mmCIF file of C-alpha atoms and ligand atoms in Angstrom:
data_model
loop_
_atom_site.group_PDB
_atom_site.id
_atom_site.type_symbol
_atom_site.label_atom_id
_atom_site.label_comp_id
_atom_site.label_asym_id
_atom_site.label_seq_id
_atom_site.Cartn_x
_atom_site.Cartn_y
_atom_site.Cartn_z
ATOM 1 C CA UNK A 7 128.978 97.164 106.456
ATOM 2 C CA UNK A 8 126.597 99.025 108.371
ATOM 3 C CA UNK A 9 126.398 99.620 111.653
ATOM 4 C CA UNK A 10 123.782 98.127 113.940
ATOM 5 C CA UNK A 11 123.012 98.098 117.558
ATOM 6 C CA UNK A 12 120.465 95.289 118.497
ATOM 7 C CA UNK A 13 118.698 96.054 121.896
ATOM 8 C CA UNK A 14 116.294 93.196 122.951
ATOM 9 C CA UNK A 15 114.983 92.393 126.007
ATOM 10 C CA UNK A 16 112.153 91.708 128.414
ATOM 11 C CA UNK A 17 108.859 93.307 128.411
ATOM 12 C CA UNK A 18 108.679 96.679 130.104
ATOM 13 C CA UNK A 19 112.303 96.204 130.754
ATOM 14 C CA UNK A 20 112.716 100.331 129.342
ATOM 15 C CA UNK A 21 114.875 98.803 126.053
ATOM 16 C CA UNK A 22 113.076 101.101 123.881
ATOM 17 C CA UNK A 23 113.930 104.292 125.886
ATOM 18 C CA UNK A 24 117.121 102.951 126.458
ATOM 19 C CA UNK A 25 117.636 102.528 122.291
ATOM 20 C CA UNK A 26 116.133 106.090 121.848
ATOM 21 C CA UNK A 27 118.913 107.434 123.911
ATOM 22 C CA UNK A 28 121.280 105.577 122.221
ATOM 23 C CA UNK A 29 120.319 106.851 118.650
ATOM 24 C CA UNK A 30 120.158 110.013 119.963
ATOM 25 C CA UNK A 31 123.643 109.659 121.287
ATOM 26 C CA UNK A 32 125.571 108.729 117.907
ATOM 27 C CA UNK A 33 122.829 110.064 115.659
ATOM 28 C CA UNK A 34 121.533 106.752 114.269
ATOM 29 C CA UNK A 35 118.203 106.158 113.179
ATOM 30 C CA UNK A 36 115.955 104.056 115.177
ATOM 31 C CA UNK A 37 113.024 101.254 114.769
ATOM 32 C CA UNK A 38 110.705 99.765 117.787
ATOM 33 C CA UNK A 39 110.536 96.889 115.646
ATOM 34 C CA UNK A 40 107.156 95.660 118.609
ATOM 35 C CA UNK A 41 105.770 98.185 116.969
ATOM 36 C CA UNK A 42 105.973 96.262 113.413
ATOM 37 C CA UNK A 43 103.848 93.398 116.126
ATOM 38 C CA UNK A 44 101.987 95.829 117.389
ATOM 39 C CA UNK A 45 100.120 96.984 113.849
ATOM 40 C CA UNK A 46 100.020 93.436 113.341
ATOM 41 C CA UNK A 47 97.907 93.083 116.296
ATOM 42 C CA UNK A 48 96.066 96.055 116.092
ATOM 43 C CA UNK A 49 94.576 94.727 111.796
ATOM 44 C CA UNK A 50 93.733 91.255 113.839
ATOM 45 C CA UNK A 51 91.830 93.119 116.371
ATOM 46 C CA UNK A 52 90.410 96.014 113.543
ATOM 47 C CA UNK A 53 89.369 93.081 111.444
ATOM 48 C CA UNK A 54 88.083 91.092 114.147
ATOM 49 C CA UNK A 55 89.648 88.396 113.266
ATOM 50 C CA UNK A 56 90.812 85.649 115.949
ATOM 51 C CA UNK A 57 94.807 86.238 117.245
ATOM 52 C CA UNK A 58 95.431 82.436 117.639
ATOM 53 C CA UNK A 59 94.674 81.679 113.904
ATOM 54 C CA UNK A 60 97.867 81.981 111.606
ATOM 55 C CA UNK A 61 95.509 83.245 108.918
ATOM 56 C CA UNK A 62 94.212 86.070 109.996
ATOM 57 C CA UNK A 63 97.498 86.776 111.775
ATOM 58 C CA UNK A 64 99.074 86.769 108.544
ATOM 59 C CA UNK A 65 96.381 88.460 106.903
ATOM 60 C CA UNK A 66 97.443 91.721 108.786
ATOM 61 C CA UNK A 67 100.857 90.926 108.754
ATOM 62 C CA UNK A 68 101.092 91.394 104.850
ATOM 63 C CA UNK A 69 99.090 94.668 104.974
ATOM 64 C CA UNK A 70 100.659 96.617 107.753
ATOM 65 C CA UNK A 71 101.547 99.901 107.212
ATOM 66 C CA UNK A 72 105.148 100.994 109.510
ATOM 67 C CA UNK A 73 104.549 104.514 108.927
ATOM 68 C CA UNK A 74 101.800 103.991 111.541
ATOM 69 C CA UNK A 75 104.359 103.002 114.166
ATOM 70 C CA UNK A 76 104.169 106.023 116.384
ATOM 71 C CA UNK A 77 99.979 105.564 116.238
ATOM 72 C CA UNK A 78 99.506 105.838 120.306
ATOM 73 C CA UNK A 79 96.173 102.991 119.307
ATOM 74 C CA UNK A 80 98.811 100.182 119.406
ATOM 75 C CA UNK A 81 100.229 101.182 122.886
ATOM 76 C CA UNK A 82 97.528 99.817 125.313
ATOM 77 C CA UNK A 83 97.846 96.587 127.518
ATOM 78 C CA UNK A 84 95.513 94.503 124.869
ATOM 79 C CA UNK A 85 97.629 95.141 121.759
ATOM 80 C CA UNK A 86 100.537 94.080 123.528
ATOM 81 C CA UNK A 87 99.578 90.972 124.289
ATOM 82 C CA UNK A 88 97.762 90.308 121.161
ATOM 83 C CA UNK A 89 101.248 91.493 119.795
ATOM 84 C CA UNK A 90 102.865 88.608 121.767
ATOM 85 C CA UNK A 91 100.292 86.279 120.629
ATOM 86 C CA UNK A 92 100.637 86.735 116.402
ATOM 87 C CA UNK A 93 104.305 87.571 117.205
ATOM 88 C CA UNK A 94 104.849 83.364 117.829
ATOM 89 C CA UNK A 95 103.473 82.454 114.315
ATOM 90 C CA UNK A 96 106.802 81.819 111.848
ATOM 91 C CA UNK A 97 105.046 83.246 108.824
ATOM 92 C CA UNK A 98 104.586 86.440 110.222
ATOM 93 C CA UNK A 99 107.560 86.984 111.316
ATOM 94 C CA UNK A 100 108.788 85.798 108.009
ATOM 95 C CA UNK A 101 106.773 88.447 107.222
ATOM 96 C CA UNK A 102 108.231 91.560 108.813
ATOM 97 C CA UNK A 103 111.849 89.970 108.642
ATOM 98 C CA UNK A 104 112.305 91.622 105.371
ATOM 99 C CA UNK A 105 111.385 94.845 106.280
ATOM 100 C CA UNK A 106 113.671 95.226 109.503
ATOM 101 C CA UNK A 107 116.814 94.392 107.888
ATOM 102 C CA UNK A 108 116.260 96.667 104.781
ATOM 103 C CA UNK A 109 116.096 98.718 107.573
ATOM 104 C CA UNK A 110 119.356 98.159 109.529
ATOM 105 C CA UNK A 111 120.829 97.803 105.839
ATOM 106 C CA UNK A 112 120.279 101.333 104.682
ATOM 107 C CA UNK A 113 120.201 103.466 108.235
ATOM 108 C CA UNK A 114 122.980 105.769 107.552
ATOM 109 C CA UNK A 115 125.658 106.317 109.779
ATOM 110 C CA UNK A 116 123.588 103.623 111.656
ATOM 111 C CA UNK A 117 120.781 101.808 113.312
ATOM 112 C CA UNK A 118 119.436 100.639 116.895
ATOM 113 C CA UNK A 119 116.753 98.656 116.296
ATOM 114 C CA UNK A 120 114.973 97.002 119.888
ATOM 115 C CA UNK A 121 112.805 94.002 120.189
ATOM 116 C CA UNK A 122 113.136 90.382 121.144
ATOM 117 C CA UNK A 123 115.070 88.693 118.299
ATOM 118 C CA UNK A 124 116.910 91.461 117.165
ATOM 119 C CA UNK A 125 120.750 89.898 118.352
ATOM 120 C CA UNK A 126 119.656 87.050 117.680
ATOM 121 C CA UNK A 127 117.958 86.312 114.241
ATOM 122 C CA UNK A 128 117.532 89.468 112.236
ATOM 123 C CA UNK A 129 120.734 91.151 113.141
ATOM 124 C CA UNK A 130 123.137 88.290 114.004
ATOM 125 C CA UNK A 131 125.986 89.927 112.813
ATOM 126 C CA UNK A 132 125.223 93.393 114.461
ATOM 127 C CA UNK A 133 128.080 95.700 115.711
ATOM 128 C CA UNK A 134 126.545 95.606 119.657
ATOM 129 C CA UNK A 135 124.248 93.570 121.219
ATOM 130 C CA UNK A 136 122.766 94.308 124.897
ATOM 131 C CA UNK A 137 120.038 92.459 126.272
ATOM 132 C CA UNK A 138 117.951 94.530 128.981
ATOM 133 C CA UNK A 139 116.251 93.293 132.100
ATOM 134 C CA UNK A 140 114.807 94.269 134.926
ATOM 135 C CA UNK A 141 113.142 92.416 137.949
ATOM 136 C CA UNK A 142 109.337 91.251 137.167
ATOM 137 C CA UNK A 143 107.952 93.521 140.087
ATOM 138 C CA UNK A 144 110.340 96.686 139.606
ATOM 139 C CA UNK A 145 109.241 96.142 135.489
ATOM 140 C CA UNK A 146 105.434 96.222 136.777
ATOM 141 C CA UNK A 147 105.892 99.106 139.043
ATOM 142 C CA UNK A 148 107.576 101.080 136.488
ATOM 143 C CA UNK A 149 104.269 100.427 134.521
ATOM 144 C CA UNK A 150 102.642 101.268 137.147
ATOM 145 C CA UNK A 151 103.966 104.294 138.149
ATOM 146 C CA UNK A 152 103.444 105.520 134.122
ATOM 147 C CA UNK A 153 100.148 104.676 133.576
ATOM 148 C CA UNK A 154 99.177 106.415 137.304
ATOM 149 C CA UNK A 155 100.798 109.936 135.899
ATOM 150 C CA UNK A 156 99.290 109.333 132.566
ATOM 151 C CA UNK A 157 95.705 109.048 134.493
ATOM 152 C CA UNK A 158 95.022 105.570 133.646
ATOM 153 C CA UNK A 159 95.673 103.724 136.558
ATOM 154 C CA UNK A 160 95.428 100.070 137.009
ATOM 155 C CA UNK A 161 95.985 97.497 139.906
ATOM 156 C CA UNK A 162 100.005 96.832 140.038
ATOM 157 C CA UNK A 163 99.194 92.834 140.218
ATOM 158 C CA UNK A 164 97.508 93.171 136.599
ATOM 159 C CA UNK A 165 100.619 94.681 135.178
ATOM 160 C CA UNK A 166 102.531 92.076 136.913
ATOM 161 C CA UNK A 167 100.998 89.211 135.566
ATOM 162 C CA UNK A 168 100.382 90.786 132.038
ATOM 163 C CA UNK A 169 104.238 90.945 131.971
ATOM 164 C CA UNK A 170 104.915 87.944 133.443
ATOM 165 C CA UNK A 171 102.623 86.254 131.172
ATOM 166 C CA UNK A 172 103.962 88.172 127.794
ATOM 167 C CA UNK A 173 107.593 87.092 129.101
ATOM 168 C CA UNK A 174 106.685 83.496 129.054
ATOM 169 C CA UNK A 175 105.217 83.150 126.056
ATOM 170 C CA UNK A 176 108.024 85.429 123.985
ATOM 171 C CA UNK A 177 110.250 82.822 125.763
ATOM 172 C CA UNK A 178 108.755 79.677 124.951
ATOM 173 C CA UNK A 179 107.965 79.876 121.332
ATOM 174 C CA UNK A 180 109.535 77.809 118.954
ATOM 175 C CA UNK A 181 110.241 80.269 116.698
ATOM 176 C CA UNK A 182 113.045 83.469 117.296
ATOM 177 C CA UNK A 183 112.184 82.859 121.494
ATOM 178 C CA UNK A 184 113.460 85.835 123.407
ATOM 179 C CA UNK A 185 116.947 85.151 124.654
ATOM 180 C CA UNK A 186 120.033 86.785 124.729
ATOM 181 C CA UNK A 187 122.352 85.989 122.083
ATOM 182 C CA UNK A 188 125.907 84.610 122.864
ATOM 183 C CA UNK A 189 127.418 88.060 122.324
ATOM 184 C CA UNK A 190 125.101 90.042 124.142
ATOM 185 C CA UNK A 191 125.979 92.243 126.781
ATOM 186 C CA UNK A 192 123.745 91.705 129.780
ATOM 187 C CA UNK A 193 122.482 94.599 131.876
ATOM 188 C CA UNK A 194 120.157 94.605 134.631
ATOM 189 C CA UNK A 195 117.999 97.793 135.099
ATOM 190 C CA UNK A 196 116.757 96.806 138.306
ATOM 191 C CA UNK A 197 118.406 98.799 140.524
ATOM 192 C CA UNK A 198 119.277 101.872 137.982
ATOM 193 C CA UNK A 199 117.273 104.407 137.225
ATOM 194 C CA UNK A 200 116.990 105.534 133.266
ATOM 195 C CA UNK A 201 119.907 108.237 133.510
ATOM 196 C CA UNK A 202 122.074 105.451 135.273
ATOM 197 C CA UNK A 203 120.627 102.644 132.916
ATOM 198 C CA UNK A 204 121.440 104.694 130.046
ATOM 199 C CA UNK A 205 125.081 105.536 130.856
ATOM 200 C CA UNK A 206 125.815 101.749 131.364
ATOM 201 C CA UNK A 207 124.210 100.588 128.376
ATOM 202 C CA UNK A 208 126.390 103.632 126.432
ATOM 203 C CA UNK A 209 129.717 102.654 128.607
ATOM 204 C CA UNK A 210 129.168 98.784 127.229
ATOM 205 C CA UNK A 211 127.935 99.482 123.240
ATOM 206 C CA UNK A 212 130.315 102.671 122.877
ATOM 207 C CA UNK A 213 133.757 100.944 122.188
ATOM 208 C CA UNK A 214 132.552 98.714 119.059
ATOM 209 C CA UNK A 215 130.553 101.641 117.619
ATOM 210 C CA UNK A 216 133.355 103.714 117.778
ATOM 211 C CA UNK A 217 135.587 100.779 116.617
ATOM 212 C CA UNK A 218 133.046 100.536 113.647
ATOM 213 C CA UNK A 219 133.109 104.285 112.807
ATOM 214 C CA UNK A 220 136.307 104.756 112.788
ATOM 215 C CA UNK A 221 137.126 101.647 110.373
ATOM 216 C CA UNK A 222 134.386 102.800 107.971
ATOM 217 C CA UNK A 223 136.281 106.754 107.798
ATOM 218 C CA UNK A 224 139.512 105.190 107.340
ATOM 219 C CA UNK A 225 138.132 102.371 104.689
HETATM 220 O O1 LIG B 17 108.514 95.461 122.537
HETATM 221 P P1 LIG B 17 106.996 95.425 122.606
HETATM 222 O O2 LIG B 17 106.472 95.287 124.002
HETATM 223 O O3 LIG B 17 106.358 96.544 121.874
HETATM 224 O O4 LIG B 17 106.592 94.074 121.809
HETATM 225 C C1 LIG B 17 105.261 93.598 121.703
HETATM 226 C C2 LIG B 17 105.285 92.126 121.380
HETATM 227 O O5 LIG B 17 105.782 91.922 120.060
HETATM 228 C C3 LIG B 17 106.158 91.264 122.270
HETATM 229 O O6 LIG B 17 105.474 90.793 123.409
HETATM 230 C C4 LIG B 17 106.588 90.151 121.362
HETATM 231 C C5 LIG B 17 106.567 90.733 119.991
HETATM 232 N N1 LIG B 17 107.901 91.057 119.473
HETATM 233 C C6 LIG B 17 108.623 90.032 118.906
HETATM 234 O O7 LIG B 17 108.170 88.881 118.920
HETATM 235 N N2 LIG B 17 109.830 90.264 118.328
HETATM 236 C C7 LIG B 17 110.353 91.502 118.318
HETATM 237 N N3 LIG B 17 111.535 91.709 117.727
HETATM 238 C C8 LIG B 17 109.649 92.567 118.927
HETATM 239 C C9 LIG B 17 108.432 92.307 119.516
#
């Protein structure tokens, strides 16, 4: 059995810093599966092909390349929500199912993997589950405050309604929607800052990781 930690959540919520941290912590690898999206979304726009049609969605799905996840191209505001467009199409995610749990079946000692579905479809039976959220205008501002210090500043209301917008369609498609899963542990950034966020998130995954290590030693 190997061990997983599934970290989904909202957009901008700061799940992927948050399941950074927590690889860190026990020394498990780690996959931004949006980023598997993400490439999808960046062949639709290379190829300029159209992000609403399932072909050309799928087109790129099939030829993405993962070891292009940490390409800073697939970061800006328009990937993202071309991500969240192809991202509702079953076939691709058919399509990159495969490939994230290969991954959280051979991550030795373990894996955090972060995204929407994670909990909930490709790692059902993972180890710990947290589902991260923040407030809509704290998530913006957080944005906000990021892109300002990384000298590309944009009106807070955009972010907002990017987010808000990426939220409701991740919610409302048919297929994997974003929701927490029935095991999840809930936690609500809102009022934390990362160092606090972090240390709750660790306090609430720790005891079944540890549960899990320890049975696989003594096994
Ligand atoms: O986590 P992110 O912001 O990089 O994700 C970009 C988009 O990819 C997100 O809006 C929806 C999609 N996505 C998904 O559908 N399922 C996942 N497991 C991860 C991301």
């Amino acid at each position: 059995m190997t061990i997983v930690i599934a970290v989904d959540g909202t957009a901008a919520s700061g799940k992927g810093t948050l399941a950074k941290r927590l690889a860190r912590h026990f020394g498990f690898a780690h996959l931004d599966s949006g980023s598997l999206y993400r490439l999808v979304a960046l062949g639709v726009v290379q190829a300029h092909g159209d992000p609403a049609n399932e072909a050309d969605a799928l087109k790129a799905a099939r030829a993405i390349d993962p070891k292009r996840a940490g390409d800073p191209v697939i970061r800006t505001a328009e990937i993202a929500n071309v991500a969240s467009v192809v991202s509702a199409f079953p076939a691709v995610r058919a399509t990159l199912l495969d490939f994230q749990r290969a991954f959280a079946a051979t991550a030795l000692p373990g894996a955090v993997i972060d995204g929407r579905d994670i909990g909930t479809v490709v790692c059902p039976d993972a180890t710990a589950k947290l589902y991260v959220d923040a407030a809509p205008e704290v998530r913006a501002h957080r944005r906000w405050l990021e892109l300002q210090a990384a000298g590309h500043p944009r009106e807070e209301s955009a972010i907002l309604a990017e987010i808000e917008a990426r939220d409701a369609r991740d919610r409302n498609r048919a297929v994997a929607p974003l929701k927490p899963a029935a095991d999840a542990y809930l936690l609500d950034t809102s009022y934390l800052d990362i160092d606090a966020a972090f240390a709750a998130a660790l306090a609430l995954v720790k005891p079944g990781v540890e549960n899990a290590l320890k049975a696989r030693q003594g096994g």
